[in-house]
Amino acid sequence: MSGLAVAWLRTARAIGARGDLAAAGVTLLARWSEPHRRYHNAQHLTDVLARIDTLVEAGAPVLDLEHVRAAAW
Protein backbone atom coordinates (compact mmCIF):
# COMPACT_ATOMS: atom_id res chain seq x y z
CA MET A 1 0.00 0.00 0.00
CA SER A 2 1.42 3.39 -0.99
CA GLY A 3 2.07 6.19 1.44
CA LEU A 4 -0.83 8.16 0.00
CA ALA A 5 -3.17 5.20 0.38
CA VAL A 6 -2.19 4.87 4.02
CA ALA A 7 -2.64 8.62 4.53
CA TRP A 8 -6.08 8.42 2.94
CA LEU A 9 -7.20 5.57 5.21
CA ARG A 10 -5.94 7.39 8.31
CA THR A 11 -7.76 10.59 7.35
CA ALA A 12 -10.97 8.88 6.26
CA ARG A 13 -11.17 6.90 9.49
CA ALA A 14 -10.40 9.98 11.58
CA ILE A 15 -13.31 11.92 10.09
CA GLY A 16 -15.67 8.99 10.51
CA ALA A 17 -16.03 8.07 6.84
CA ARG A 18 -17.98 4.91 6.18
CA GLY A 19 -18.05 2.30 3.47
CA ASP A 20 -15.22 0.70 1.58
CA LEU A 21 -12.50 3.21 2.42
CA ALA A 22 -9.74 1.27 0.68
CA ALA A 23 -11.72 1.23 -2.58
CA ALA A 24 -12.48 4.93 -2.25
CA GLY A 25 -8.78 5.60 -1.79
CA VAL A 26 -7.90 3.59 -4.89
CA THR A 27 -10.46 5.61 -6.87
CA LEU A 28 -9.16 8.92 -5.52
CA LEU A 29 -5.56 8.03 -6.29
CA ALA A 30 -6.56 6.93 -9.79
CA ARG A 31 -8.22 10.31 -10.30
CA TRP A 32 -5.18 12.18 -8.99
CA SER A 33 -3.05 10.17 -11.45
CA GLU A 34 -5.10 10.83 -14.59
CA PRO A 35 -2.88 11.84 -17.55
CA HIS A 36 -4.53 15.24 -18.08
CA ARG A 37 -3.53 16.33 -14.57
CA ARG A 38 -0.32 18.19 -15.27
CA TYR A 39 -0.23 20.16 -12.02
CA HIS A 40 -2.98 18.92 -9.71
CA ASN A 41 -1.62 15.39 -9.63
CA ALA A 42 -0.55 12.88 -6.97
CA GLN A 43 2.73 14.76 -6.40
CA HIS A 44 0.78 17.96 -5.81
CA LEU A 45 -1.44 16.14 -3.31
CA THR A 46 1.67 14.81 -1.55
CA ASP A 47 3.11 18.33 -1.41
CA VAL A 48 -0.13 19.84 -0.05
CA LEU A 49 -0.42 17.19 2.67
CA ALA A 50 3.23 17.77 3.62
CA ARG A 51 2.65 21.54 3.75
CA ILE A 52 -0.31 21.04 6.08
CA ASP A 53 1.94 19.05 8.42
CA THR A 54 4.64 21.73 8.21
CA LEU A 55 2.17 24.48 9.11
CA VAL A 56 0.82 22.50 12.05
CA GLU A 57 4.35 21.77 13.30
CA ALA A 58 5.09 25.51 13.05
CA GLY A 59 2.13 26.23 15.32
CA ALA A 60 -0.54 27.26 12.82
CA PRO A 61 -3.94 27.17 14.52
CA VAL A 62 -5.96 24.33 13.02
CA LEU A 63 -9.29 23.53 14.61
CA ASP A 64 -9.81 20.17 12.93
CA LEU A 65 -6.65 18.87 11.31
CA GLU A 66 -8.17 15.71 9.84
CA HIS A 67 -10.93 17.65 8.11
CA VAL A 68 -8.30 19.98 6.65
CA ARG A 69 -6.47 16.92 5.33
CA ALA A 70 -9.73 15.52 3.95
CA ALA A 71 -10.36 18.83 2.17
CA ALA A 72 -6.94 18.54 0.53
CA TRP A 73 -7.94 15.15 -0.86
PDB file of N, CA and C in Angstrom:
ATOM      1  N   MET A   1       0.852  -1.180   0.000  1.00  0.00           N
ATOM      2  CA  MET A   1       0.000   0.000   0.000  1.00  0.00           C
ATOM      3  C   MET A   1       0.893   1.236   0.000  1.00  0.00           C
ATOM      4  N   SER A   2       0.594   2.182  -0.872  1.00  0.00           N
ATOM      5  CA  SER A   2       1.419   3.386  -0.987  1.00  0.00           C
ATOM      6  C   SER A   2       1.230   4.305   0.214  1.00  0.00           C
ATOM      7  N   GLY A   3       2.160   5.216   0.363  1.00  0.00           N
ATOM      8  CA  GLY A   3       2.069   6.192   1.445  1.00  0.00           C
ATOM      9  C   GLY A   3       0.803   7.024   1.363  1.00  0.00           C
ATOM     10  N   LEU A   4       0.412   7.396   0.141  1.00  0.00           N
ATOM     11  CA  LEU A   4      -0.826   8.164  -0.003  1.00  0.00           C
ATOM     12  C   LEU A   4      -2.043   7.327   0.363  1.00  0.00           C
ATOM     13  N   ALA A   5      -2.036   6.058   0.019  1.00  0.00           N
ATOM     14  CA  ALA A   5      -3.171   5.198   0.378  1.00  0.00           C
ATOM     15  C   ALA A   5      -3.301   5.075   1.885  1.00  0.00           C
ATOM     16  N   VAL A   6      -2.183   4.936   2.559  1.00  0.00           N
ATOM     17  CA  VAL A   6      -2.188   4.867   4.023  1.00  0.00           C
ATOM     18  C   VAL A   6      -2.680   6.188   4.605  1.00  0.00           C
ATOM     19  N   ALA A   7      -2.206   7.292   4.050  1.00  0.00           N
ATOM     20  CA  ALA A   7      -2.635   8.616   4.525  1.00  0.00           C
ATOM     21  C   ALA A   7      -4.135   8.792   4.335  1.00  0.00           C
ATOM     22  N   TRP A   8      -4.650   8.328   3.195  1.00  0.00           N
ATOM     23  CA  TRP A   8      -6.081   8.415   2.938  1.00  0.00           C
ATOM     24  C   TRP A   8      -6.876   7.633   3.985  1.00  0.00           C
ATOM     25  N   LEU A   9      -6.478   6.401   4.234  1.00  0.00           N
ATOM     26  CA  LEU A   9      -7.203   5.575   5.209  1.00  0.00           C
ATOM     27  C   LEU A   9      -7.188   6.211   6.594  1.00  0.00           C
ATOM     28  N   ARG A  10      -6.051   6.743   7.007  1.00  0.00           N
ATOM     29  CA  ARG A  10      -5.942   7.393   8.311  1.00  0.00           C
ATOM     30  C   ARG A  10      -6.895   8.583   8.392  1.00  0.00           C
ATOM     31  N   THR A  11      -6.899   9.404   7.357  1.00  0.00           N
ATOM     32  CA  THR A  11      -7.756  10.591   7.348  1.00  0.00           C
ATOM     33  C   THR A  11      -9.230  10.206   7.297  1.00  0.00           C
ATOM     34  N   ALA A  12      -9.566   9.277   6.415  1.00  0.00           N
ATOM     35  CA  ALA A  12     -10.969   8.875   6.263  1.00  0.00           C
ATOM     36  C   ALA A  12     -11.524   8.300   7.562  1.00  0.00           C
ATOM     37  N   ARG A  13     -10.722   7.476   8.207  1.00  0.00           N
ATOM     38  CA  ARG A  13     -11.172   6.901   9.490  1.00  0.00           C
ATOM     39  C   ARG A  13     -11.314   7.978  10.557  1.00  0.00           C
ATOM     40  N   ALA A  14     -10.386   8.928  10.565  1.00  0.00           N
ATOM     41  CA  ALA A  14     -10.404   9.979  11.584  1.00  0.00           C
ATOM     42  C   ALA A  14     -11.632  10.877  11.470  1.00  0.00           C
ATOM     43  N   ILE A  15     -12.138  11.062  10.255  1.00  0.00           N
ATOM     44  CA  ILE A  15     -13.312  11.920  10.092  1.00  0.00           C
ATOM     45  C   ILE A  15     -14.612  11.121  10.134  1.00  0.00           C
ATOM     46  N   GLY A  16     -14.481   9.816  10.363  1.00  0.00           N
ATOM     47  CA  GLY A  16     -15.671   8.990  10.506  1.00  0.00           C
ATOM     48  C   GLY A  16     -16.290   8.552   9.197  1.00  0.00           C
ATOM     49  N   ALA A  17     -15.500   8.521   8.132  1.00  0.00           N
ATOM     50  CA  ALA A  17     -16.029   8.074   6.837  1.00  0.00           C
ATOM     51  C   ALA A  17     -16.464   6.623   6.952  1.00  0.00           C
ATOM     52  N   ARG A  18     -17.443   6.267   6.156  1.00  0.00           N
ATOM     53  CA  ARG A  18     -17.980   4.906   6.183  1.00  0.00           C
ATOM     54  C   ARG A  18     -17.882   4.289   4.798  1.00  0.00           C
ATOM     55  N   GLY A  19     -18.070   2.994   4.748  1.00  0.00           N
ATOM     56  CA  GLY A  19     -18.053   2.298   3.470  1.00  0.00           C
ATOM     57  C   GLY A  19     -16.695   1.679   3.210  1.00  0.00           C
ATOM     58  N   ASP A  20     -16.463   1.335   1.974  1.00  0.00           N
ATOM     59  CA  ASP A  20     -15.218   0.700   1.580  1.00  0.00           C
ATOM     60  C   ASP A  20     -14.153   1.773   1.376  1.00  0.00           C
ATOM     61  N   LEU A  21     -13.465   2.119   2.459  1.00  0.00           N
ATOM     62  CA  LEU A  21     -12.496   3.209   2.423  1.00  0.00           C
ATOM     63  C   LEU A  21     -11.306   2.894   1.532  1.00  0.00           C
ATOM     64  N   ALA A  22     -10.872   1.646   1.523  1.00  0.00           N
ATOM     65  CA  ALA A  22      -9.739   1.275   0.678  1.00  0.00           C
ATOM     66  C   ALA A  22     -10.095   1.477  -0.796  1.00  0.00           C
ATOM     67  N   ALA A  23     -11.290   1.054  -1.186  1.00  0.00           N
ATOM     68  CA  ALA A  23     -11.721   1.228  -2.578  1.00  0.00           C
ATOM     69  C   ALA A  23     -11.856   2.705  -2.933  1.00  0.00           C
ATOM     70  N   ALA A  24     -12.368   3.485  -2.007  1.00  0.00           N
ATOM     71  CA  ALA A  24     -12.481   4.925  -2.250  1.00  0.00           C
ATOM     72  C   ALA A  24     -11.101   5.539  -2.441  1.00  0.00           C
ATOM     73  N   GLY A  25     -10.143   5.103  -1.656  1.00  0.00           N
ATOM     74  CA  GLY A  25      -8.778   5.599  -1.790  1.00  0.00           C
ATOM     75  C   GLY A  25      -8.172   5.237  -3.130  1.00  0.00           C
ATOM     76  N   VAL A  26      -8.405   4.011  -3.577  1.00  0.00           N
ATOM     77  CA  VAL A  26      -7.902   3.586  -4.890  1.00  0.00           C
ATOM     78  C   VAL A  26      -8.500   4.472  -5.983  1.00  0.00           C
ATOM     79  N   THR A  27      -9.794   4.744  -5.884  1.00  0.00           N
ATOM     80  CA  THR A  27     -10.464   5.606  -6.865  1.00  0.00           C
ATOM     81  C   THR A  27      -9.889   7.015  -6.833  1.00  0.00           C
ATOM     82  N   LEU A  28      -9.727   7.570  -5.630  1.00  0.00           N
ATOM     83  CA  LEU A  28      -9.164   8.918  -5.522  1.00  0.00           C
ATOM     84  C   LEU A  28      -7.759   8.990  -6.110  1.00  0.00           C
ATOM     85  N   LEU A  29      -6.929   8.020  -5.766  1.00  0.00           N
ATOM     86  CA  LEU A  29      -5.562   8.034  -6.290  1.00  0.00           C
ATOM     87  C   LEU A  29      -5.540   7.856  -7.802  1.00  0.00           C
ATOM     88  N   ALA A  30      -6.463   7.074  -8.332  1.00  0.00           N
ATOM     89  CA  ALA A  30      -6.556   6.930  -9.791  1.00  0.00           C
ATOM     90  C   ALA A  30      -6.921   8.268 -10.419  1.00  0.00           C
ATOM     91  N   ARG A  31      -7.832   8.990  -9.785  1.00  0.00           N
ATOM     92  CA  ARG A  31      -8.224  10.311 -10.299  1.00  0.00           C
ATOM     93  C   ARG A  31      -7.057  11.286 -10.253  1.00  0.00           C
ATOM     94  N   TRP A  32      -6.332  11.285  -9.126  1.00  0.00           N
ATOM     95  CA  TRP A  32      -5.176  12.178  -8.990  1.00  0.00           C
ATOM     96  C   TRP A  32      -4.087  11.841 -10.010  1.00  0.00           C
ATOM     97  N   SER A  33      -4.103  10.619 -10.527  1.00  0.00           N
ATOM     98  CA  SER A  33      -3.053  10.166 -11.448  1.00  0.00           C
ATOM     99  C   SER A  33      -3.479  10.200 -12.914  1.00  0.00           C
ATOM    100  N   GLU A  34      -4.634  10.772 -13.207  1.00  0.00           N
ATOM    101  CA  GLU A  34      -5.095  10.830 -14.593  1.00  0.00           C
ATOM    102  C   GLU A  34      -4.109  11.635 -15.446  1.00  0.00           C
ATOM    103  N   PRO A  35      -3.900  11.221 -16.701  1.00  0.00           N
ATOM    104  CA  PRO A  35      -2.880  11.844 -17.547  1.00  0.00           C
ATOM    105  C   PRO A  35      -3.070  13.346 -17.793  1.00  0.00           C
ATOM    106  N   HIS A  36      -4.311  13.817 -17.800  1.00  0.00           N
ATOM    107  CA  HIS A  36      -4.535  15.240 -18.081  1.00  0.00           C
ATOM    108  C   HIS A  36      -4.161  16.144 -16.902  1.00  0.00           C
ATOM    109  N   ARG A  37      -3.888  15.544 -15.743  1.00  0.00           N
ATOM    110  CA  ARG A  37      -3.529  16.335 -14.569  1.00  0.00           C
ATOM    111  C   ARG A  37      -2.032  16.653 -14.623  1.00  0.00           C
ATOM    112  N   ARG A  38      -1.714  17.799 -15.143  1.00  0.00           N
ATOM    113  CA  ARG A  38      -0.316  18.186 -15.269  1.00  0.00           C
ATOM    114  C   ARG A  38       0.206  18.839 -13.999  1.00  0.00           C
ATOM    115  N   TYR A  39      -0.655  19.490 -13.245  1.00  0.00           N
ATOM    116  CA  TYR A  39      -0.235  20.164 -12.017  1.00  0.00           C
ATOM    117  C   TYR A  39      -0.926  19.573 -10.795  1.00  0.00           C
ATOM    118  N   HIS A  40      -2.225  19.474 -10.843  1.00  0.00           N
ATOM    119  CA  HIS A  40      -2.980  18.923  -9.710  1.00  0.00           C
ATOM    120  C   HIS A  40      -2.984  17.399  -9.810  1.00  0.00           C
ATOM    121  N   ASN A  41      -1.823  16.833  -9.507  1.00  0.00           N
ATOM    122  CA  ASN A  41      -1.625  15.389  -9.625  1.00  0.00           C
ATOM    123  C   ASN A  41      -1.251  14.815  -8.260  1.00  0.00           C
ATOM    124  N   ALA A  42      -0.869  13.542  -8.240  1.00  0.00           N
ATOM    125  CA  ALA A  42      -0.553  12.880  -6.967  1.00  0.00           C
ATOM    126  C   ALA A  42       0.628  13.553  -6.266  1.00  0.00           C
ATOM    127  N   GLN A  43       1.599  14.055  -7.030  1.00  0.00           N
ATOM    128  CA  GLN A  43       2.729  14.759  -6.403  1.00  0.00           C
ATOM    129  C   GLN A  43       2.253  16.045  -5.745  1.00  0.00           C
ATOM    130  N   HIS A  44       1.337  16.739  -6.391  1.00  0.00           N
ATOM    131  CA  HIS A  44       0.780  17.963  -5.808  1.00  0.00           C
ATOM    132  C   HIS A  44       0.040  17.640  -4.507  1.00  0.00           C
ATOM    133  N   LEU A  45      -0.739  16.561  -4.524  1.00  0.00           N
ATOM    134  CA  LEU A  45      -1.436  16.141  -3.305  1.00  0.00           C
ATOM    135  C   LEU A  45      -0.436  15.842  -2.198  1.00  0.00           C
ATOM    136  N   THR A  46       0.618  15.114  -2.521  1.00  0.00           N
ATOM    137  CA  THR A  46       1.666  14.811  -1.546  1.00  0.00           C
ATOM    138  C   THR A  46       2.252  16.093  -0.978  1.00  0.00           C
ATOM    139  N   ASP A  47       2.528  17.055  -1.842  1.00  0.00           N
ATOM    140  CA  ASP A  47       3.109  18.333  -1.413  1.00  0.00           C
ATOM    141  C   ASP A  47       2.149  19.107  -0.513  1.00  0.00           C
ATOM    142  N   VAL A  48       0.870  19.125  -0.861  1.00  0.00           N
ATOM    143  CA  VAL A  48      -0.128  19.838  -0.050  1.00  0.00           C
ATOM    144  C   VAL A  48      -0.249  19.199   1.331  1.00  0.00           C
ATOM    145  N   LEU A  49      -0.314  17.878   1.375  1.00  0.00           N
ATOM    146  CA  LEU A  49      -0.421  17.190   2.670  1.00  0.00           C
ATOM    147  C   LEU A  49       0.826  17.452   3.522  1.00  0.00           C
ATOM    148  N   ALA A  50       1.994  17.473   2.895  1.00  0.00           N
ATOM    149  CA  ALA A  50       3.231  17.771   3.624  1.00  0.00           C
ATOM    150  C   ALA A  50       3.222  19.207   4.132  1.00  0.00           C
ATOM    151  N   ARG A  51       2.710  20.135   3.338  1.00  0.00           N
ATOM    152  CA  ARG A  51       2.650  21.542   3.754  1.00  0.00           C
ATOM    153  C   ARG A  51       1.702  21.709   4.933  1.00  0.00           C
ATOM    154  N   ILE A  52       0.611  20.990   4.934  1.00  0.00           N
ATOM    155  CA  ILE A  52      -0.312  21.035   6.077  1.00  0.00           C
ATOM    156  C   ILE A  52       0.433  20.619   7.342  1.00  0.00           C
ATOM    157  N   ASP A  53       1.172  19.521   7.262  1.00  0.00           N
ATOM    158  CA  ASP A  53       1.937  19.050   8.423  1.00  0.00           C
ATOM    159  C   ASP A  53       2.972  20.077   8.862  1.00  0.00           C
ATOM    160  N   THR A  54       3.638  20.704   7.898  1.00  0.00           N
ATOM    161  CA  THR A  54       4.642  21.726   8.215  1.00  0.00           C
ATOM    162  C   THR A  54       4.004  22.906   8.944  1.00  0.00           C
ATOM    163  N   LEU A  55       2.857  23.347   8.469  1.00  0.00           N
ATOM    164  CA  LEU A  55       2.173  24.476   9.105  1.00  0.00           C
ATOM    165  C   LEU A  55       1.741  24.133  10.525  1.00  0.00           C
ATOM    166  N   VAL A  56       1.249  22.924  10.712  1.00  0.00           N
ATOM    167  CA  VAL A  56       0.825  22.497  12.047  1.00  0.00           C
ATOM    168  C   VAL A  56       2.033  22.436  12.982  1.00  0.00           C
ATOM    169  N   GLU A  57       3.131  21.862  12.489  1.00  0.00           N
ATOM    170  CA  GLU A  57       4.348  21.774  13.301  1.00  0.00           C
ATOM    171  C   GLU A  57       4.882  23.158  13.667  1.00  0.00           C
ATOM    172  N   ALA A  58       4.628  24.146  12.801  1.00  0.00           N
ATOM    173  CA  ALA A  58       5.086  25.512  13.054  1.00  0.00           C
ATOM    174  C   ALA A  58       4.135  26.267  13.980  1.00  0.00           C
ATOM    175  N   GLY A  59       3.044  25.618  14.370  1.00  0.00           N
ATOM    176  CA  GLY A  59       2.132  26.235  15.320  1.00  0.00           C
ATOM    177  C   GLY A  59       0.916  26.909  14.717  1.00  0.00           C
ATOM    178  N   ALA A  60       0.655  26.666  13.434  1.00  0.00           N
ATOM    179  CA  ALA A  60      -0.536  27.260  12.816  1.00  0.00           C
ATOM    180  C   ALA A  60      -1.784  26.726  13.522  1.00  0.00           C
ATOM    181  N   PRO A  61      -2.724  27.620  13.825  1.00  0.00           N
ATOM    182  CA  PRO A  61      -3.939  27.167  14.519  1.00  0.00           C
ATOM    183  C   PRO A  61      -4.860  26.413  13.553  1.00  0.00           C
ATOM    184  N   VAL A  62      -5.071  25.159  13.843  1.00  0.00           N
ATOM    185  CA  VAL A  62      -5.955  24.326  13.022  1.00  0.00           C
ATOM    186  C   VAL A  62      -6.977  23.713  13.965  1.00  0.00           C
ATOM    187  N   LEU A  63      -8.241  24.024  13.727  1.00  0.00           N
ATOM    188  CA  LEU A  63      -9.289  23.533  14.613  1.00  0.00           C
ATOM    189  C   LEU A  63      -9.556  22.052  14.427  1.00  0.00           C
ATOM    190  N   ASP A  64      -9.504  21.567  13.206  1.00  0.00           N
ATOM    191  CA  ASP A  64      -9.813  20.169  12.933  1.00  0.00           C
ATOM    192  C   ASP A  64      -8.884  19.673  11.837  1.00  0.00           C
ATOM    193  N   LEU A  65      -7.709  19.241  12.224  1.00  0.00           N
ATOM    194  CA  LEU A  65      -6.650  18.868  11.309  1.00  0.00           C
ATOM    195  C   LEU A  65      -7.091  17.791  10.313  1.00  0.00           C
ATOM    196  N   GLU A  66      -7.790  16.782  10.757  1.00  0.00           N
ATOM    197  CA  GLU A  66      -8.166  15.706   9.840  1.00  0.00           C
ATOM    198  C   GLU A  66      -9.162  16.170   8.778  1.00  0.00           C
ATOM    199  N   HIS A  67     -10.020  17.120   9.119  1.00  0.00           N
ATOM    200  CA  HIS A  67     -10.927  17.648   8.106  1.00  0.00           C
ATOM    201  C   HIS A  67     -10.173  18.539   7.125  1.00  0.00           C
ATOM    202  N   VAL A  68      -9.146  19.213   7.564  1.00  0.00           N
ATOM    203  CA  VAL A  68      -8.303  19.981   6.652  1.00  0.00           C
ATOM    204  C   VAL A  68      -7.615  19.022   5.677  1.00  0.00           C
ATOM    205  N   ARG A  69      -7.083  17.926   6.199  1.00  0.00           N
ATOM    206  CA  ARG A  69      -6.467  16.923   5.328  1.00  0.00           C
ATOM    207  C   ARG A  69      -7.479  16.339   4.346  1.00  0.00           C
ATOM    208  N   ALA A  70      -8.682  16.057   4.829  1.00  0.00           N
ATOM    209  CA  ALA A  70      -9.732  15.521   3.951  1.00  0.00           C
ATOM    210  C   ALA A  70     -10.070  16.521   2.842  1.00  0.00           C
ATOM    211  N   ALA A  71     -10.091  17.800   3.171  1.00  0.00           N
ATOM    212  CA  ALA A  71     -10.362  18.826   2.165  1.00  0.00           C
ATOM    213  C   ALA A  71      -9.265  18.836   1.100  1.00  0.00           C
ATOM    214  N   ALA A  72      -8.036  18.596   1.494  1.00  0.00           N
ATOM    215  CA  ALA A  72      -6.938  18.538   0.526  1.00  0.00           C
ATOM    216  C   ALA A  72      -7.159  17.395  -0.465  1.00  0.00           C
ATOM    217  N   TRP A  73      -7.676  16.283   0.026  1.00  0.00           N
ATOM    218  CA  TRP A  73      -7.943  15.149  -0.857  1.00  0.00           C
ATOM    219  C   TRP A  73      -8.985  15.497  -1.878  1.00  0.00           C
TER     220      TRP A  73
END
